[in-house]
Tab-separated table of C-alpha atoms in Angstrom:
chain	number	residue	atom	x	y	z
A	116	MET	CA	10.823	-85.990	-33.848
A	117	GLU	CA	13.515	-88.403	-32.705
A	118	LYS	CA	16.591	-87.019	-34.333
A	119	ARG	CA	16.452	-83.622	-32.692
A	120	ASN	CA	20.138	-83.638	-31.897
A	121	VAL	CA	21.180	-82.983	-35.457
A	122	LYS	CA	21.375	-79.237	-34.839
A	123	PRO	CA	17.914	-78.076	-35.806
A	124	SER	CA	17.569	-74.343	-36.304
A	125	ARG	CA	15.580	-72.719	-33.526
A	126	GLU	CA	13.894	-69.819	-35.160
A	127	VAL	CA	10.534	-68.341	-34.202
A	128	VAL	CA	8.334	-67.989	-37.257
A	129	VAL	CA	4.984	-66.282	-37.734
A	130	PRO	CA	2.235	-67.176	-40.210
A	131	GLY	CA	3.309	-66.238	-43.723
A	132	ASP	CA	7.038	-66.561	-43.103
A	133	LEU	CA	8.901	-68.273	-45.900
A	134	LEU	CA	10.398	-71.490	-44.558
A	135	ASP	CA	11.946	-73.059	-47.577
A	136	ASP	CA	12.029	-72.780	-51.343
A	137	SER	CA	14.325	-75.671	-52.146
A	138	GLY	CA	11.601	-78.287	-52.324
A	139	ASN	CA	12.021	-79.819	-48.853
A	140	ARG	CA	9.026	-81.904	-47.903
A	141	PRO	CA	6.434	-79.652	-46.225
A	142	GLY	CA	5.378	-80.975	-42.820
A	143	GLU	CA	2.868	-79.985	-40.179
A	144	ASN	CA	1.648	-76.421	-39.797
A	145	THR	CA	2.946	-75.328	-43.156
A	146	TYR	CA	1.365	-74.597	-46.493
A	147	VAL	CA	2.718	-74.512	-50.005
A	148	ARG	CA	2.247	-71.765	-52.555
A	149	ASP	CA	4.071	-71.682	-55.890
A	150	GLY	CA	6.366	-74.483	-54.772
A	151	LYS	CA	7.522	-72.596	-51.693
A	152	THR	CA	6.791	-73.633	-48.141
A	153	TYR	CA	5.385	-71.091	-45.699
A	154	ALA	CA	4.566	-71.281	-41.993
A	155	SER	CA	0.889	-71.270	-41.095
A	156	VAL	CA	1.135	-70.863	-37.324
A	157	LEU	CA	3.209	-69.007	-34.799
A	158	GLY	CA	5.876	-71.462	-33.728
A	159	VAL	CA	9.413	-72.729	-33.974
A	160	LYS	CA	10.876	-73.802	-37.293
A	161	ASN	CA	11.898	-77.431	-37.300
A	162	VAL	CA	13.949	-79.002	-40.056
A	163	ASN	CA	14.702	-82.696	-40.003
A	164	SER	CA	14.841	-85.732	-42.221
A	165	ASN	CA	11.037	-85.805	-42.431
A	166	GLY	CA	10.951	-82.393	-44.022
A	167	ILE	CA	10.252	-78.944	-42.739
A	168	SER	CA	7.585	-78.205	-40.166
A	169	VAL	CA	6.596	-75.757	-37.461
A	170	ILE	CA	6.247	-76.709	-33.803
A	171	PRO	CA	3.403	-74.530	-32.549
A	172	LEU	CA	3.940	-72.294	-29.536
A	173	GLY	CA	0.247	-72.089	-28.743
A	174	GLY	CA	-3.108	-73.007	-30.109
A	175	GLN	CA	-5.772	-75.473	-29.225
A	176	TYR	CA	-5.485	-79.198	-28.784
A	177	MET	CA	-6.683	-81.092	-31.824
A	178	PRO	CA	-7.522	-84.708	-31.034
A	179	VAL	CA	-5.757	-87.430	-33.009
A	180	ALA	CA	-6.844	-91.080	-32.978
A	181	GLY	CA	-4.803	-92.970	-30.396
A	182	ASP	CA	-4.158	-90.044	-28.032
A	183	THR	CA	-4.777	-90.674	-24.368
A	184	VAL	CA	-6.506	-87.709	-22.821
A	185	ILE	CA	-8.123	-86.679	-19.552
A	186	GLY	CA	-11.721	-85.579	-19.888
A	187	VAL	CA	-14.407	-84.153	-17.666
A	188	ILE	CA	-17.982	-85.360	-18.070
A	189	ASN	CA	-20.183	-82.364	-18.787
A	190	ASP	CA	-23.442	-83.872	-19.988
A	191	ILE	CA	-25.274	-87.164	-19.721
A	192	GLY	CA	-27.454	-88.710	-22.384
A	193	SER	CA	-29.430	-91.938	-22.148
A	194	SER	CA	-26.817	-93.881	-24.082
A	195	ASN	CA	-23.772	-91.665	-23.936
A	196	TRP	CA	-21.834	-89.082	-22.003
A	197	MET	CA	-20.460	-85.840	-23.354
A	198	VAL	CA	-16.872	-85.295	-22.337
A	199	ASP	CA	-14.895	-82.086	-22.366
A	200	ILE	CA	-11.401	-82.915	-23.624
A	201	CYS	CA	-10.245	-79.315	-24.259
A	202	ALA	CA	-10.828	-79.712	-27.988
A	203	PRO	CA	-12.857	-77.395	-30.235
A	204	TYR	CA	-15.458	-80.133	-30.568
A	205	PRO	CA	-17.591	-82.101	-28.122
A	206	ALA	CA	-16.500	-85.703	-27.544
A	207	PRO	CA	-19.274	-88.275	-26.995
A	208	LEU	CA	-18.454	-91.397	-24.998
A	209	HIS	CA	-20.890	-94.130	-25.978
A	210	VAL	CA	-22.028	-96.784	-23.483
A	211	ASN	CA	-20.478	-99.469	-25.698
A	212	GLU	CA	-17.119	-97.834	-25.133
A	213	VAL	CA	-17.014	-98.211	-21.362
A	214	PRO	CA	-15.845	-101.274	-19.435
A	215	TRP	CA	-19.211	-101.673	-17.675
A	216	ARG	CA	-22.497	-103.061	-18.877
A	217	VAL	CA	-24.826	-100.091	-18.780
A	218	GLU	CA	-28.595	-100.381	-19.099
A	219	PHE	CA	-30.283	-97.877	-21.396
A	220	GLY	CA	-30.970	-94.704	-19.435
A	221	ASP	CA	-28.831	-95.822	-16.546
A	222	THR	CA	-25.757	-93.865	-17.555
A	223	ALA	CA	-25.710	-91.550	-14.529
A	224	ARG	CA	-25.064	-94.503	-12.197
A	225	TYR	CA	-21.634	-95.051	-13.685
A	226	LEU	CA	-20.339	-91.629	-14.566
A	227	ASN	CA	-21.811	-88.335	-13.491
A	228	ILE	CA	-21.306	-84.725	-14.422
A	229	GLY	CA	-17.983	-83.486	-13.099
A	230	ASN	CA	-16.359	-86.930	-13.006
A	231	VAL	CA	-12.893	-87.124	-14.461
A	232	VAL	CA	-11.983	-89.952	-16.783
A	233	MET	CA	-8.987	-91.178	-18.665
A	234	LEU	CA	-9.906	-91.784	-22.267
A	235	LYS	CA	-8.456	-92.757	-25.558
A	236	VAL	CA	-9.398	-90.986	-28.763
A	237	LEU	CA	-10.892	-93.758	-30.869
A	238	MET	CA	-11.540	-91.889	-34.051
A	239	VAL	CA	-11.628	-88.425	-35.547
A	240	ASP	CA	-13.319	-88.283	-38.925
A	241	GLU	CA	-13.066	-85.779	-41.741
A	242	SER	CA	-15.682	-83.474	-40.330
A	243	LYS	CA	-13.840	-83.627	-36.997
A	244	LYS	CA	-16.463	-85.735	-35.280
A	245	ILE	CA	-14.733	-87.291	-32.309
A	246	GLN	CA	-15.275	-90.653	-30.665
A	247	VAL	CA	-13.586	-91.604	-27.435
A	248	THR	CA	-13.311	-94.899	-25.612
A	249	MET	CA	-12.556	-96.262	-22.172
A	250	ASN	CA	-12.110	-99.811	-23.423
A	251	ASP	CA	-8.379	-100.102	-23.186
A	252	SER	CA	-5.872	-101.070	-20.555
A	253	GLY	CA	-5.247	-98.394	-17.981
A	254	LEU	CA	-8.247	-96.297	-18.918
A	255	ARG	CA	-10.504	-95.614	-15.982
A	256	ARG	CA	-12.334	-93.101	-13.917
A	257	LEU	CA	-9.931	-90.945	-11.919
A	258	GLU	CA	-10.763	-90.516	-8.263
A	259	GLY	CA	-8.891	-88.359	-5.798
A	260	GLY	CA	-5.771	-86.467	-6.707
A	261	GLN	CA	-5.746	-83.189	-8.532
A	262	ILE	CA	-5.752	-81.894	-12.085
A	263	VAL	CA	-3.309	-79.368	-13.489
A	264	GLU	CA	-4.043	-77.806	-16.858
A	265	ILE	CA	-1.234	-76.624	-19.114
A	266	PRO	CA	-1.238	-75.507	-22.755
A	267	TYR	CA	-1.151	-78.614	-24.912
A	268	ALA	CA	1.907	-77.333	-26.810
A	269	LYS	CA	3.913	-77.788	-23.612
A	270	VAL	CA	2.905	-81.400	-22.971
A	271	SER	CA	5.964	-82.675	-24.822
A	272	ARG	CA	8.216	-80.777	-22.444
A	273	VAL	CA	6.478	-82.266	-19.419
A	274	ILE	CA	6.969	-85.754	-20.830
A	275	GLY	CA	10.539	-85.079	-21.893
A	276	LYS	CA	12.705	-87.042	-24.245
A	277	SER	CA	11.314	-90.593	-24.259
A	278	GLY	CA	9.558	-89.882	-20.978
A	279	SER	CA	12.651	-88.817	-19.047
A	280	MET	CA	11.123	-85.758	-17.418
A	281	ILE	CA	7.876	-87.304	-16.247
A	282	GLN	CA	9.673	-90.456	-15.093
A	283	MET	CA	11.989	-88.378	-12.955
A	284	ILE	CA	9.135	-86.422	-11.388
A	285	LYS	CA	7.260	-89.632	-10.696
A	286	ASN	CA	10.272	-91.308	-9.106
A	287	MET	CA	11.328	-88.363	-7.010
A	288	THR	CA	7.929	-87.288	-5.730
A	289	ASP	CA	6.546	-90.795	-5.410
A	290	CYS	CA	3.265	-89.615	-6.921
A	291	ARG	CA	1.003	-91.249	-9.411
A	292	ILE	CA	0.978	-88.912	-12.399
A	293	PHE	CA	-0.870	-89.203	-15.654
A	294	VAL	CA	-0.330	-86.786	-18.521
A	295	GLY	CA	-3.116	-86.403	-21.074
A	296	GLN	CA	-2.174	-85.311	-24.575
A	297	ASN	CA	-4.732	-82.529	-24.236
A	298	GLY	CA	-2.740	-80.731	-21.551
A	299	ARG	CA	-4.543	-82.046	-18.480
A	300	ILE	CA	-2.288	-83.664	-15.913
A	301	TRP	CA	-3.578	-85.745	-13.034
A	302	ILE	CA	-1.449	-86.019	-9.920
A	303	ASP	CA	-2.171	-88.162	-6.909
A	304	GLY	CA	0.021	-88.825	-3.916
A	305	ASP	CA	1.026	-87.695	-0.480
A	306	ASP	CA	-0.221	-84.114	0.074
A	307	GLU	CA	3.119	-82.395	0.435
A	308	ARG	CA	4.783	-84.365	-2.308
A	309	ALA	CA	1.895	-83.856	-4.700
A	310	THR	CA	2.139	-80.109	-4.087
A	311	VAL	CA	5.808	-80.193	-5.046
A	312	ALA	CA	4.960	-82.217	-8.147
A	313	VAL	CA	2.357	-79.608	-9.132
A	314	GLN	CA	4.911	-76.866	-8.621
A	315	ALA	CA	7.372	-78.760	-10.790
A	316	ILE	CA	4.795	-79.013	-13.575
A	317	GLU	CA	4.048	-75.309	-13.262
A	318	MET	CA	7.731	-74.614	-13.432
A	319	ILE	CA	8.008	-76.579	-16.666
A	320	GLU	CA	5.066	-74.656	-18.056
A	321	ALA	CA	6.678	-71.318	-17.206
A	322	ASN	CA	10.096	-72.284	-18.562
A	323	ALA	CA	9.020	-74.423	-21.487
A	324	GLN	CA	11.419	-72.681	-23.845
A	325	SER	CA	14.550	-72.948	-21.775
A	326	SER	CA	17.295	-75.494	-22.120
A	327	ASN	CA	18.424	-78.112	-19.636
A	328	LEU	CA	14.971	-78.180	-18.166
A	329	THR	CA	15.313	-81.685	-16.774
A	330	GLU	CA	18.338	-80.616	-14.748
A	331	LYS	CA	16.589	-77.495	-13.476
A	332	VAL	CA	13.516	-79.445	-12.445
A	333	LYS	CA	15.665	-82.054	-10.745
A	334	ALA	CA	17.420	-79.362	-8.714
A	335	PHE	CA	14.047	-77.851	-7.866
A	336	LEU	CA	12.659	-81.174	-6.677
A	337	GLU	CA	15.736	-81.966	-4.605
A	338	LYS	CA	15.485	-78.621	-2.893
A	339	ASN	CA	11.778	-78.687	-2.202
A	340	LEU	CA	10.950	-82.250	-1.330
A	341	PRO	CA	10.586	-82.600	2.440
A	342	ASP	CA	12.759	-85.655	2.985
A	343	SER	CA	14.730	-86.011	-0.202
A	344	ASN	CA	18.044	-86.290	1.586
A	345	GLU	CA	17.231	-89.502	3.370
A	346	GLU	CA	15.746	-90.935	0.243
A	347	GLU	CA	18.711	-90.511	-2.092
B	174	MET	CA	-15.608	-35.560	-45.567
B	175	SER	CA	-18.637	-34.276	-43.832
B	176	GLY	CA	-17.815	-30.774	-42.715
B	177	HIS	CA	-16.011	-27.679	-43.814
B	178	THR	CA	-13.336	-25.831	-41.965
B	179	ASP	CA	-11.073	-22.852	-42.303
B	180	MET	CA	-8.279	-24.978	-40.920
B	181	VAL	CA	-5.283	-25.385	-43.207
B	182	LEU	CA	-4.853	-29.148	-43.293
B	183	VAL	CA	-1.702	-29.120	-45.410
B	184	ASP	CA	0.492	-26.007	-45.372
B	185	LYS	CA	2.554	-24.573	-48.213
B	186	LYS	CA	5.551	-26.692	-47.297
B	187	GLY	CA	3.441	-29.816	-47.452
B	188	ILE	CA	3.380	-30.291	-43.690
B	189	ARG	CA	0.177	-31.538	-42.103
B	190	ILE	CA	-1.381	-30.303	-38.874
B	191	ASP	CA	0.274	-33.034	-36.821
B	192	GLY	CA	3.650	-32.300	-38.395
B	193	ARG	CA	3.758	-35.207	-40.806
B	194	THR	CA	4.541	-35.035	-44.505
B	195	ALA	CA	2.005	-36.316	-47.032
B	196	ASP	CA	3.479	-39.807	-47.268
B	197	GLU	CA	4.252	-40.288	-43.587
B	198	HIS	CA	2.211	-42.618	-41.395
B	199	ARG	CA	1.537	-42.237	-37.701
B	200	ALA	CA	3.645	-44.068	-35.119
B	201	PHE	CA	2.886	-47.798	-34.761
B	202	LYS	CA	3.037	-49.712	-31.540
B	203	ILE	CA	1.908	-53.331	-31.281
B	204	GLU	CA	1.997	-55.740	-28.395
B	205	ALA	CA	0.852	-59.360	-28.591
B	206	GLY	CA	-0.515	-61.545	-25.805
B	207	VAL	CA	-1.727	-58.808	-23.466
B	208	LEU	CA	-4.778	-60.635	-22.071
B	209	ASN	CA	-4.579	-63.789	-19.990
B	210	ASN	CA	-8.077	-65.156	-20.337
B	211	ALA	CA	-8.422	-64.958	-24.107
B	212	ASP	CA	-6.774	-67.558	-26.356
B	213	GLY	CA	-4.979	-64.776	-28.195
B	214	SER	CA	-4.836	-61.010	-27.910
B	215	ALA	CA	-3.116	-57.887	-29.147
B	216	TYR	CA	-2.927	-54.204	-28.311
B	217	VAL	CA	-2.305	-51.713	-31.077
B	218	GLU	CA	-1.607	-48.000	-31.053
B	219	ILE	CA	-1.575	-46.120	-34.319
B	220	GLY	CA	-1.070	-42.483	-33.480
B	221	LYS	CA	-3.855	-41.627	-31.058
B	222	ASN	CA	-5.858	-44.766	-31.855
B	223	LYS	CA	-5.802	-47.354	-29.105
B	224	VAL	CA	-7.248	-50.741	-29.920
B	225	LEU	CA	-7.496	-54.015	-28.056
B	226	ALA	CA	-8.314	-57.270	-29.845
B	227	ALA	CA	-9.068	-60.666	-28.319
B	228	VAL	CA	-9.591	-64.034	-29.983
B	229	TYR	CA	-11.341	-67.135	-28.698
B	230	GLY	CA	-11.418	-70.462	-30.404
B	231	PRO	CA	-11.673	-72.393	-32.542
B	232	ARG	CA	-14.567	-73.571	-30.413
B	233	GLU	CA	-17.971	-75.104	-30.843
B	234	CYS	CA	-20.209	-72.766	-32.777
B	235	HIS	CA	-23.330	-71.437	-31.107
B	236	PRO	CA	-26.024	-70.911	-32.316
B	237	ARG	CA	-25.883	-74.201	-34.183
B	238	HIS	CA	-27.547	-72.937	-37.369
B	239	LEU	CA	-24.524	-70.744	-38.089
B	240	GLN	CA	-22.235	-73.777	-38.280
B	241	ASN	CA	-20.701	-74.549	-41.617
B	242	PRO	CA	-19.992	-78.283	-42.084
B	243	SER	CA	-17.025	-77.618	-44.340
B	244	LYS	CA	-15.181	-74.822	-42.547
B	245	ALA	CA	-14.968	-72.670	-39.478
B	246	ILE	CA	-16.797	-69.380	-39.387
B	247	ILE	CA	-15.266	-66.188	-38.098
B	248	GLN	CA	-17.491	-64.086	-35.907
B	249	CYS	CA	-16.211	-60.612	-35.366
B	250	LYS	CA	-17.435	-57.902	-33.069
B	251	TYR	CA	-16.137	-54.378	-33.454
B	252	ASN	CA	-17.086	-52.135	-30.590
B	253	MET	CA	-16.289	-48.552	-29.745
B	254	GLU	CA	-16.125	-47.696	-26.081
B	255	ALA	CA	-18.404	-44.927	-24.877
B	256	PHE	CA	-15.297	-42.937	-23.949
B	257	SER	CA	-13.414	-43.536	-27.199
B	258	VAL	CA	-14.458	-40.246	-28.808
B	259	SER	CA	-14.750	-36.700	-27.468
B	260	ASP	CA	-18.562	-36.676	-27.414
B	261	ARG	CA	-19.811	-39.732	-25.613
B	262	LYS	CA	-20.476	-42.543	-28.071
B	263	ARG	CA	-23.817	-44.155	-27.450
B	264	PRO	CA	-22.925	-47.741	-26.524
B	265	GLY	CA	-24.144	-50.760	-28.400
B	266	PRO	CA	-24.019	-51.955	-31.980
B	267	ASP	CA	-24.984	-49.439	-34.645
B	268	ARG	CA	-25.029	-49.424	-38.423
B	269	ARG	CA	-21.373	-48.455	-38.644
B	270	SER	CA	-19.999	-51.011	-36.185
B	271	ILE	CA	-22.027	-53.822	-37.740
B	272	GLU	CA	-20.539	-52.947	-41.116
B	273	ILE	CA	-17.002	-52.863	-39.766
B	274	SER	CA	-17.510	-56.183	-37.974
B	275	LYS	CA	-18.635	-57.738	-41.244
B	276	ILE	CA	-15.804	-56.444	-43.422
B	277	THR	CA	-13.227	-57.353	-40.762
B	278	ALA	CA	-14.553	-60.898	-40.518
B	279	GLU	CA	-14.486	-61.235	-44.296
B	280	ALA	CA	-10.948	-59.908	-44.541
B	281	LEU	CA	-9.772	-62.343	-41.861
B	282	GLU	CA	-11.580	-65.241	-43.505
B	283	SER	CA	-9.401	-64.812	-46.561
B	284	VAL	CA	-6.245	-65.654	-44.627
B	285	VAL	CA	-7.364	-68.048	-41.878
B	286	LEU	CA	-7.242	-71.736	-42.872
B	287	THR	CA	-10.860	-72.188	-41.857
B	288	GLU	CA	-11.233	-75.536	-43.607
B	289	LEU	CA	-9.138	-77.148	-40.845
B	290	TYR	CA	-11.913	-76.594	-38.310
B	291	PRO	CA	-15.267	-77.589	-39.790
B	292	ARG	CA	-18.336	-76.636	-37.732
B	293	ALA	CA	-16.274	-74.494	-35.373
B	294	SER	CA	-16.318	-70.791	-34.759
B	295	ILE	CA	-13.470	-68.381	-34.204
B	296	ASP	CA	-14.586	-65.330	-32.263
B	297	VAL	CA	-12.783	-62.040	-32.626
B	298	TYR	CA	-13.522	-59.096	-30.375
B	299	ILE	CA	-12.185	-55.661	-31.237
B	300	GLU	CA	-12.517	-52.895	-28.685
B	301	ILE	CA	-11.700	-49.334	-29.654
B	302	LEU	CA	-10.444	-47.645	-26.509
B	303	GLN	CA	-9.548	-44.361	-28.150
B	304	ALA	CA	-10.409	-43.269	-31.675
B	305	ASN	CA	-8.716	-40.784	-33.967
B	306	ALA	CA	-9.716	-41.868	-37.500
B	307	GLY	CA	-8.570	-45.133	-39.037
B	308	THR	CA	-9.923	-47.418	-36.332
B	309	ARG	CA	-11.158	-50.050	-38.766
B	310	CYS	CA	-7.589	-50.411	-40.021
B	311	ALA	CA	-6.147	-50.434	-36.522
B	312	GLY	CA	-8.823	-52.947	-35.465
B	313	LEU	CA	-8.057	-55.319	-38.319
B	314	THR	CA	-4.323	-54.980	-37.697
B	315	ALA	CA	-4.847	-55.894	-34.046
B	316	ALA	CA	-7.236	-58.737	-34.871
B	317	SER	CA	-4.815	-60.474	-37.195
B	318	VAL	CA	-2.010	-60.291	-34.625
B	319	ALA	CA	-4.390	-61.673	-31.993
B	320	LEU	CA	-5.343	-64.558	-34.307
B	321	ALA	CA	-1.699	-65.477	-34.846
B	322	ASP	CA	-1.115	-65.186	-31.096
B	323	ALA	CA	-3.987	-67.633	-30.518
B	324	GLY	CA	-2.100	-70.194	-32.613
B	325	ILE	CA	-4.730	-70.260	-35.335
B	326	PRO	CA	-3.403	-71.513	-38.684
B	327	MET	CA	-3.415	-68.757	-41.254
B	328	ARG	CA	-1.745	-67.967	-44.549
B	329	ASP	CA	-0.421	-64.600	-43.514
B	330	ILE	CA	-0.914	-61.709	-41.139
B	331	ILE	CA	-2.865	-58.812	-42.566
B	332	PRO	CA	-1.892	-55.201	-41.987
B	333	ALA	CA	-4.337	-52.418	-42.835
B	334	CYS	CA	-3.765	-48.753	-43.487
B	335	ALA	CA	-5.718	-45.870	-44.967
B	336	ALA	CA	-4.837	-43.189	-47.452
B	337	GLY	CA	-6.993	-40.280	-48.518
B	338	LYS	CA	-7.243	-36.785	-49.810
B	339	ALA	CA	-7.483	-33.508	-47.958
B	340	ASP	CA	-6.878	-29.944	-49.091
B	341	GLY	CA	-6.520	-31.333	-52.605
B	342	LYS	CA	-3.520	-33.468	-51.739
B	343	VAL	CA	-3.219	-37.231	-51.424
B	344	LEU	CA	-2.250	-38.087	-47.852
B	345	LEU	CA	-1.297	-41.287	-46.067
B	346	ASP	CA	-2.981	-42.448	-42.849
B	347	LEU	CA	-5.486	-39.636	-42.257
B	348	ASN	CA	-5.986	-38.294	-38.771
B	349	LYS	CA	-9.300	-37.147	-37.377
B	350	GLU	CA	-9.273	-33.598	-38.760
B	351	GLU	CA	-8.173	-34.737	-42.207
B	352	ASP	CA	-10.832	-37.437	-42.178
B	353	ASN	CA	-13.621	-35.100	-41.055
B	354	PHE	CA	-12.812	-32.128	-43.261
B	355	GLY	CA	-10.987	-33.874	-46.108
B	356	ASP	CA	-12.219	-35.041	-49.491
B	357	ALA	CA	-11.731	-38.813	-49.446
B	358	ASP	CA	-10.677	-41.748	-47.267
B	359	VAL	CA	-9.537	-45.109	-48.645
B	360	PRO	CA	-8.778	-47.832	-46.110
B	361	ILE	CA	-7.109	-50.953	-47.480
B	362	ALA	CA	-5.858	-54.220	-46.046
B	363	ILE	CA	-3.521	-56.545	-47.896
B	364	ILE	CA	-1.918	-59.976	-47.733
B	365	PRO	CA	1.703	-58.800	-47.770
B	366	SER	CA	3.245	-61.921	-49.273
B	367	THR	CA	1.107	-61.715	-52.396
B	368	ASP	CA	-0.087	-58.092	-52.299
B	369	GLU	CA	-3.681	-59.287	-52.589
B	370	ILE	CA	-6.212	-56.759	-51.333
B	371	VAL	CA	-8.612	-58.144	-48.732
B	372	LEU	CA	-10.341	-54.914	-47.782
B	373	LEU	CA	-10.906	-51.821	-49.865
B	374	GLN	CA	-13.410	-49.093	-49.226
B	375	MET	CA	-13.677	-45.517	-50.390
B	376	ASP	CA	-15.549	-42.676	-48.822
B	377	GLY	CA	-15.518	-39.427	-50.817
B	378	ASN	CA	-14.264	-38.553	-54.261
B	379	MET	CA	-10.892	-38.825	-55.921
B	380	THR	CA	-9.667	-38.923	-59.475
B	381	ARG	CA	-8.383	-42.200	-60.860
B	382	ARG	CA	-4.806	-40.941	-60.674
B	383	GLU	CA	-5.178	-39.809	-57.062
B	384	PHE	CA	-6.708	-43.147	-56.203
B	385	ASP	CA	-3.775	-45.061	-57.685
B	386	LYS	CA	-1.376	-42.875	-55.758
B	387	ALA	CA	-3.316	-43.404	-52.522
B	388	ILE	CA	-3.309	-47.193	-52.986
B	389	LYS	CA	0.414	-47.185	-53.635
B	390	MET	CA	1.118	-45.158	-50.502
B	391	ALA	CA	-1.182	-47.273	-48.344
B	392	MET	CA	0.409	-50.483	-49.655
B	393	GLY	CA	3.830	-49.196	-48.689
B	394	ALA	CA	2.626	-48.342	-45.201
B	395	CYS	CA	0.995	-51.785	-44.898
B	396	HIS	CA	4.335	-53.450	-45.577
B	397	GLU	CA	5.970	-51.349	-42.865
B	398	LEU	CA	3.153	-52.186	-40.479
B	399	TYR	CA	3.541	-55.879	-41.343
B	400	ASP	CA	7.131	-55.843	-40.068
B	401	VAL	CA	5.945	-54.297	-36.796
B	402	GLN	CA	3.252	-56.975	-36.488
B	403	LYS	CA	5.738	-59.792	-37.034
B	404	ASP	CA	8.165	-58.213	-34.624
B	405	ALA	CA	5.459	-57.993	-31.928
B	406	LEU	CA	4.703	-61.707	-32.240
B	407	LYS	CA	8.338	-62.758	-32.262
B	408	ARG	CA	9.187	-60.489	-29.353
B	409	ARG	CA	6.710	-62.338	-27.204
B	410	TYR	CA	8.849	-65.452	-27.343
B	411	SER	CA	12.293	-64.044	-28.029
B	412	VAL	CA	13.201	-63.688	-24.351
B	413	ASP	CA	12.718	-67.383	-23.707
B	414	CYS	CA	14.165	-68.474	-27.001
B	415	LYS	CA	17.526	-66.852	-26.546
B	416	GLU	CA	18.543	-69.697	-24.332
B	417	ALA	CA	16.402	-72.243	-26.071
B	418	GLU	CA	18.098	-75.417	-27.084
B	419	PRO	CA	16.597	-78.596	-28.388
B	420	ASP	CA	17.220	-80.906	-25.475
B	421	GLU	CA	13.869	-82.593	-25.189
B	422	GLN	CA	10.715	-83.065	-27.119
């Protein structure tokens, strides 16, 4: 994904569209039939040195080991919690995977239904059984702030090239922001500034396909932040 | 196929009661992404048929015993609104709608890459808002566009179209009168890139030669419909993509 500047073709493809028949390496969201590569999802064709793939325009988040996500506890067991991470499958969080020592049956004292947590996807096996963990630096229960949900396909736009977009929003709004790979974004900060940050995220979501988005968002933030003039 | 009429379904010049020639299909109109709360959706008009399809998922499959540990299942519900036909249709599932739900789900299963989502379920809802013969084809056409709109991985989009026989002539895309008073109706659905048939039914009688001709006509119409389906999906994003440039990812 790094070398995007080498003039990739931006073409919307639908499932079944022929992408390539010259033997380029088939990448994500493609399938091969009779030596030809076809698209398997609705998305944007992406050709680079790694082969030919399709960047999806929609669809559901599919957890991958190592992703940091934001989850909501939706069920409590005696030795685990069930977390909703916007995936097609339930994600159990076992008591061994939290930074506290939890007695058997005492799970509700630490995390309760409706609590929001930052998690890491520990493992996804062949049958798509998910395991998540909180045992890593920076992972914790999120208190205060607000959650914005966007389609997961647009997360990369919110983060921007090597984090440029999110870094800019963080710096300019002075908010604490955390972006989960599953499309949940947690924002905490001064009321007015957090509202502007939320609006900026919503703006990215609405204009995810347009160019120069970082510039547009910057202009938007400069205009809408209450005291941006003194700050600059 | 059920009744008899004095109506001339095809006149001496070969023109049908709605002004079409024998190998002419009704007007297609497809729009993708019409519903906000579903993961994917599509609205299809084929002549006087008006169909809405919505897709949810892949999501956890309930009830659990339906889960398949090796692939996702497709659950389809075809429903005709009470106001979709001229006499009020008694609401609720009946023998016919259960059958259509089943064949639609099976046709879709042949293109969706279900093995990517073990234990999950993909739910497809097809609502017939207005019916004028050929709703199973219109429903399947809408459902496959809705699936693609939901971002579900699939091999291809499937178009469906019917051909049949009325007044002794093989006709493409029967309308209500031709369906009711005609001799045969053959709906088919295909995978356009390989011309595989994923749905084929026949109601009524035809000779072998007439059948071959009907299939050929319906296949041709399916390919035309396929272009409209693709166009509907691409149109949904074309506005934004005109100015799209790869500046970030």
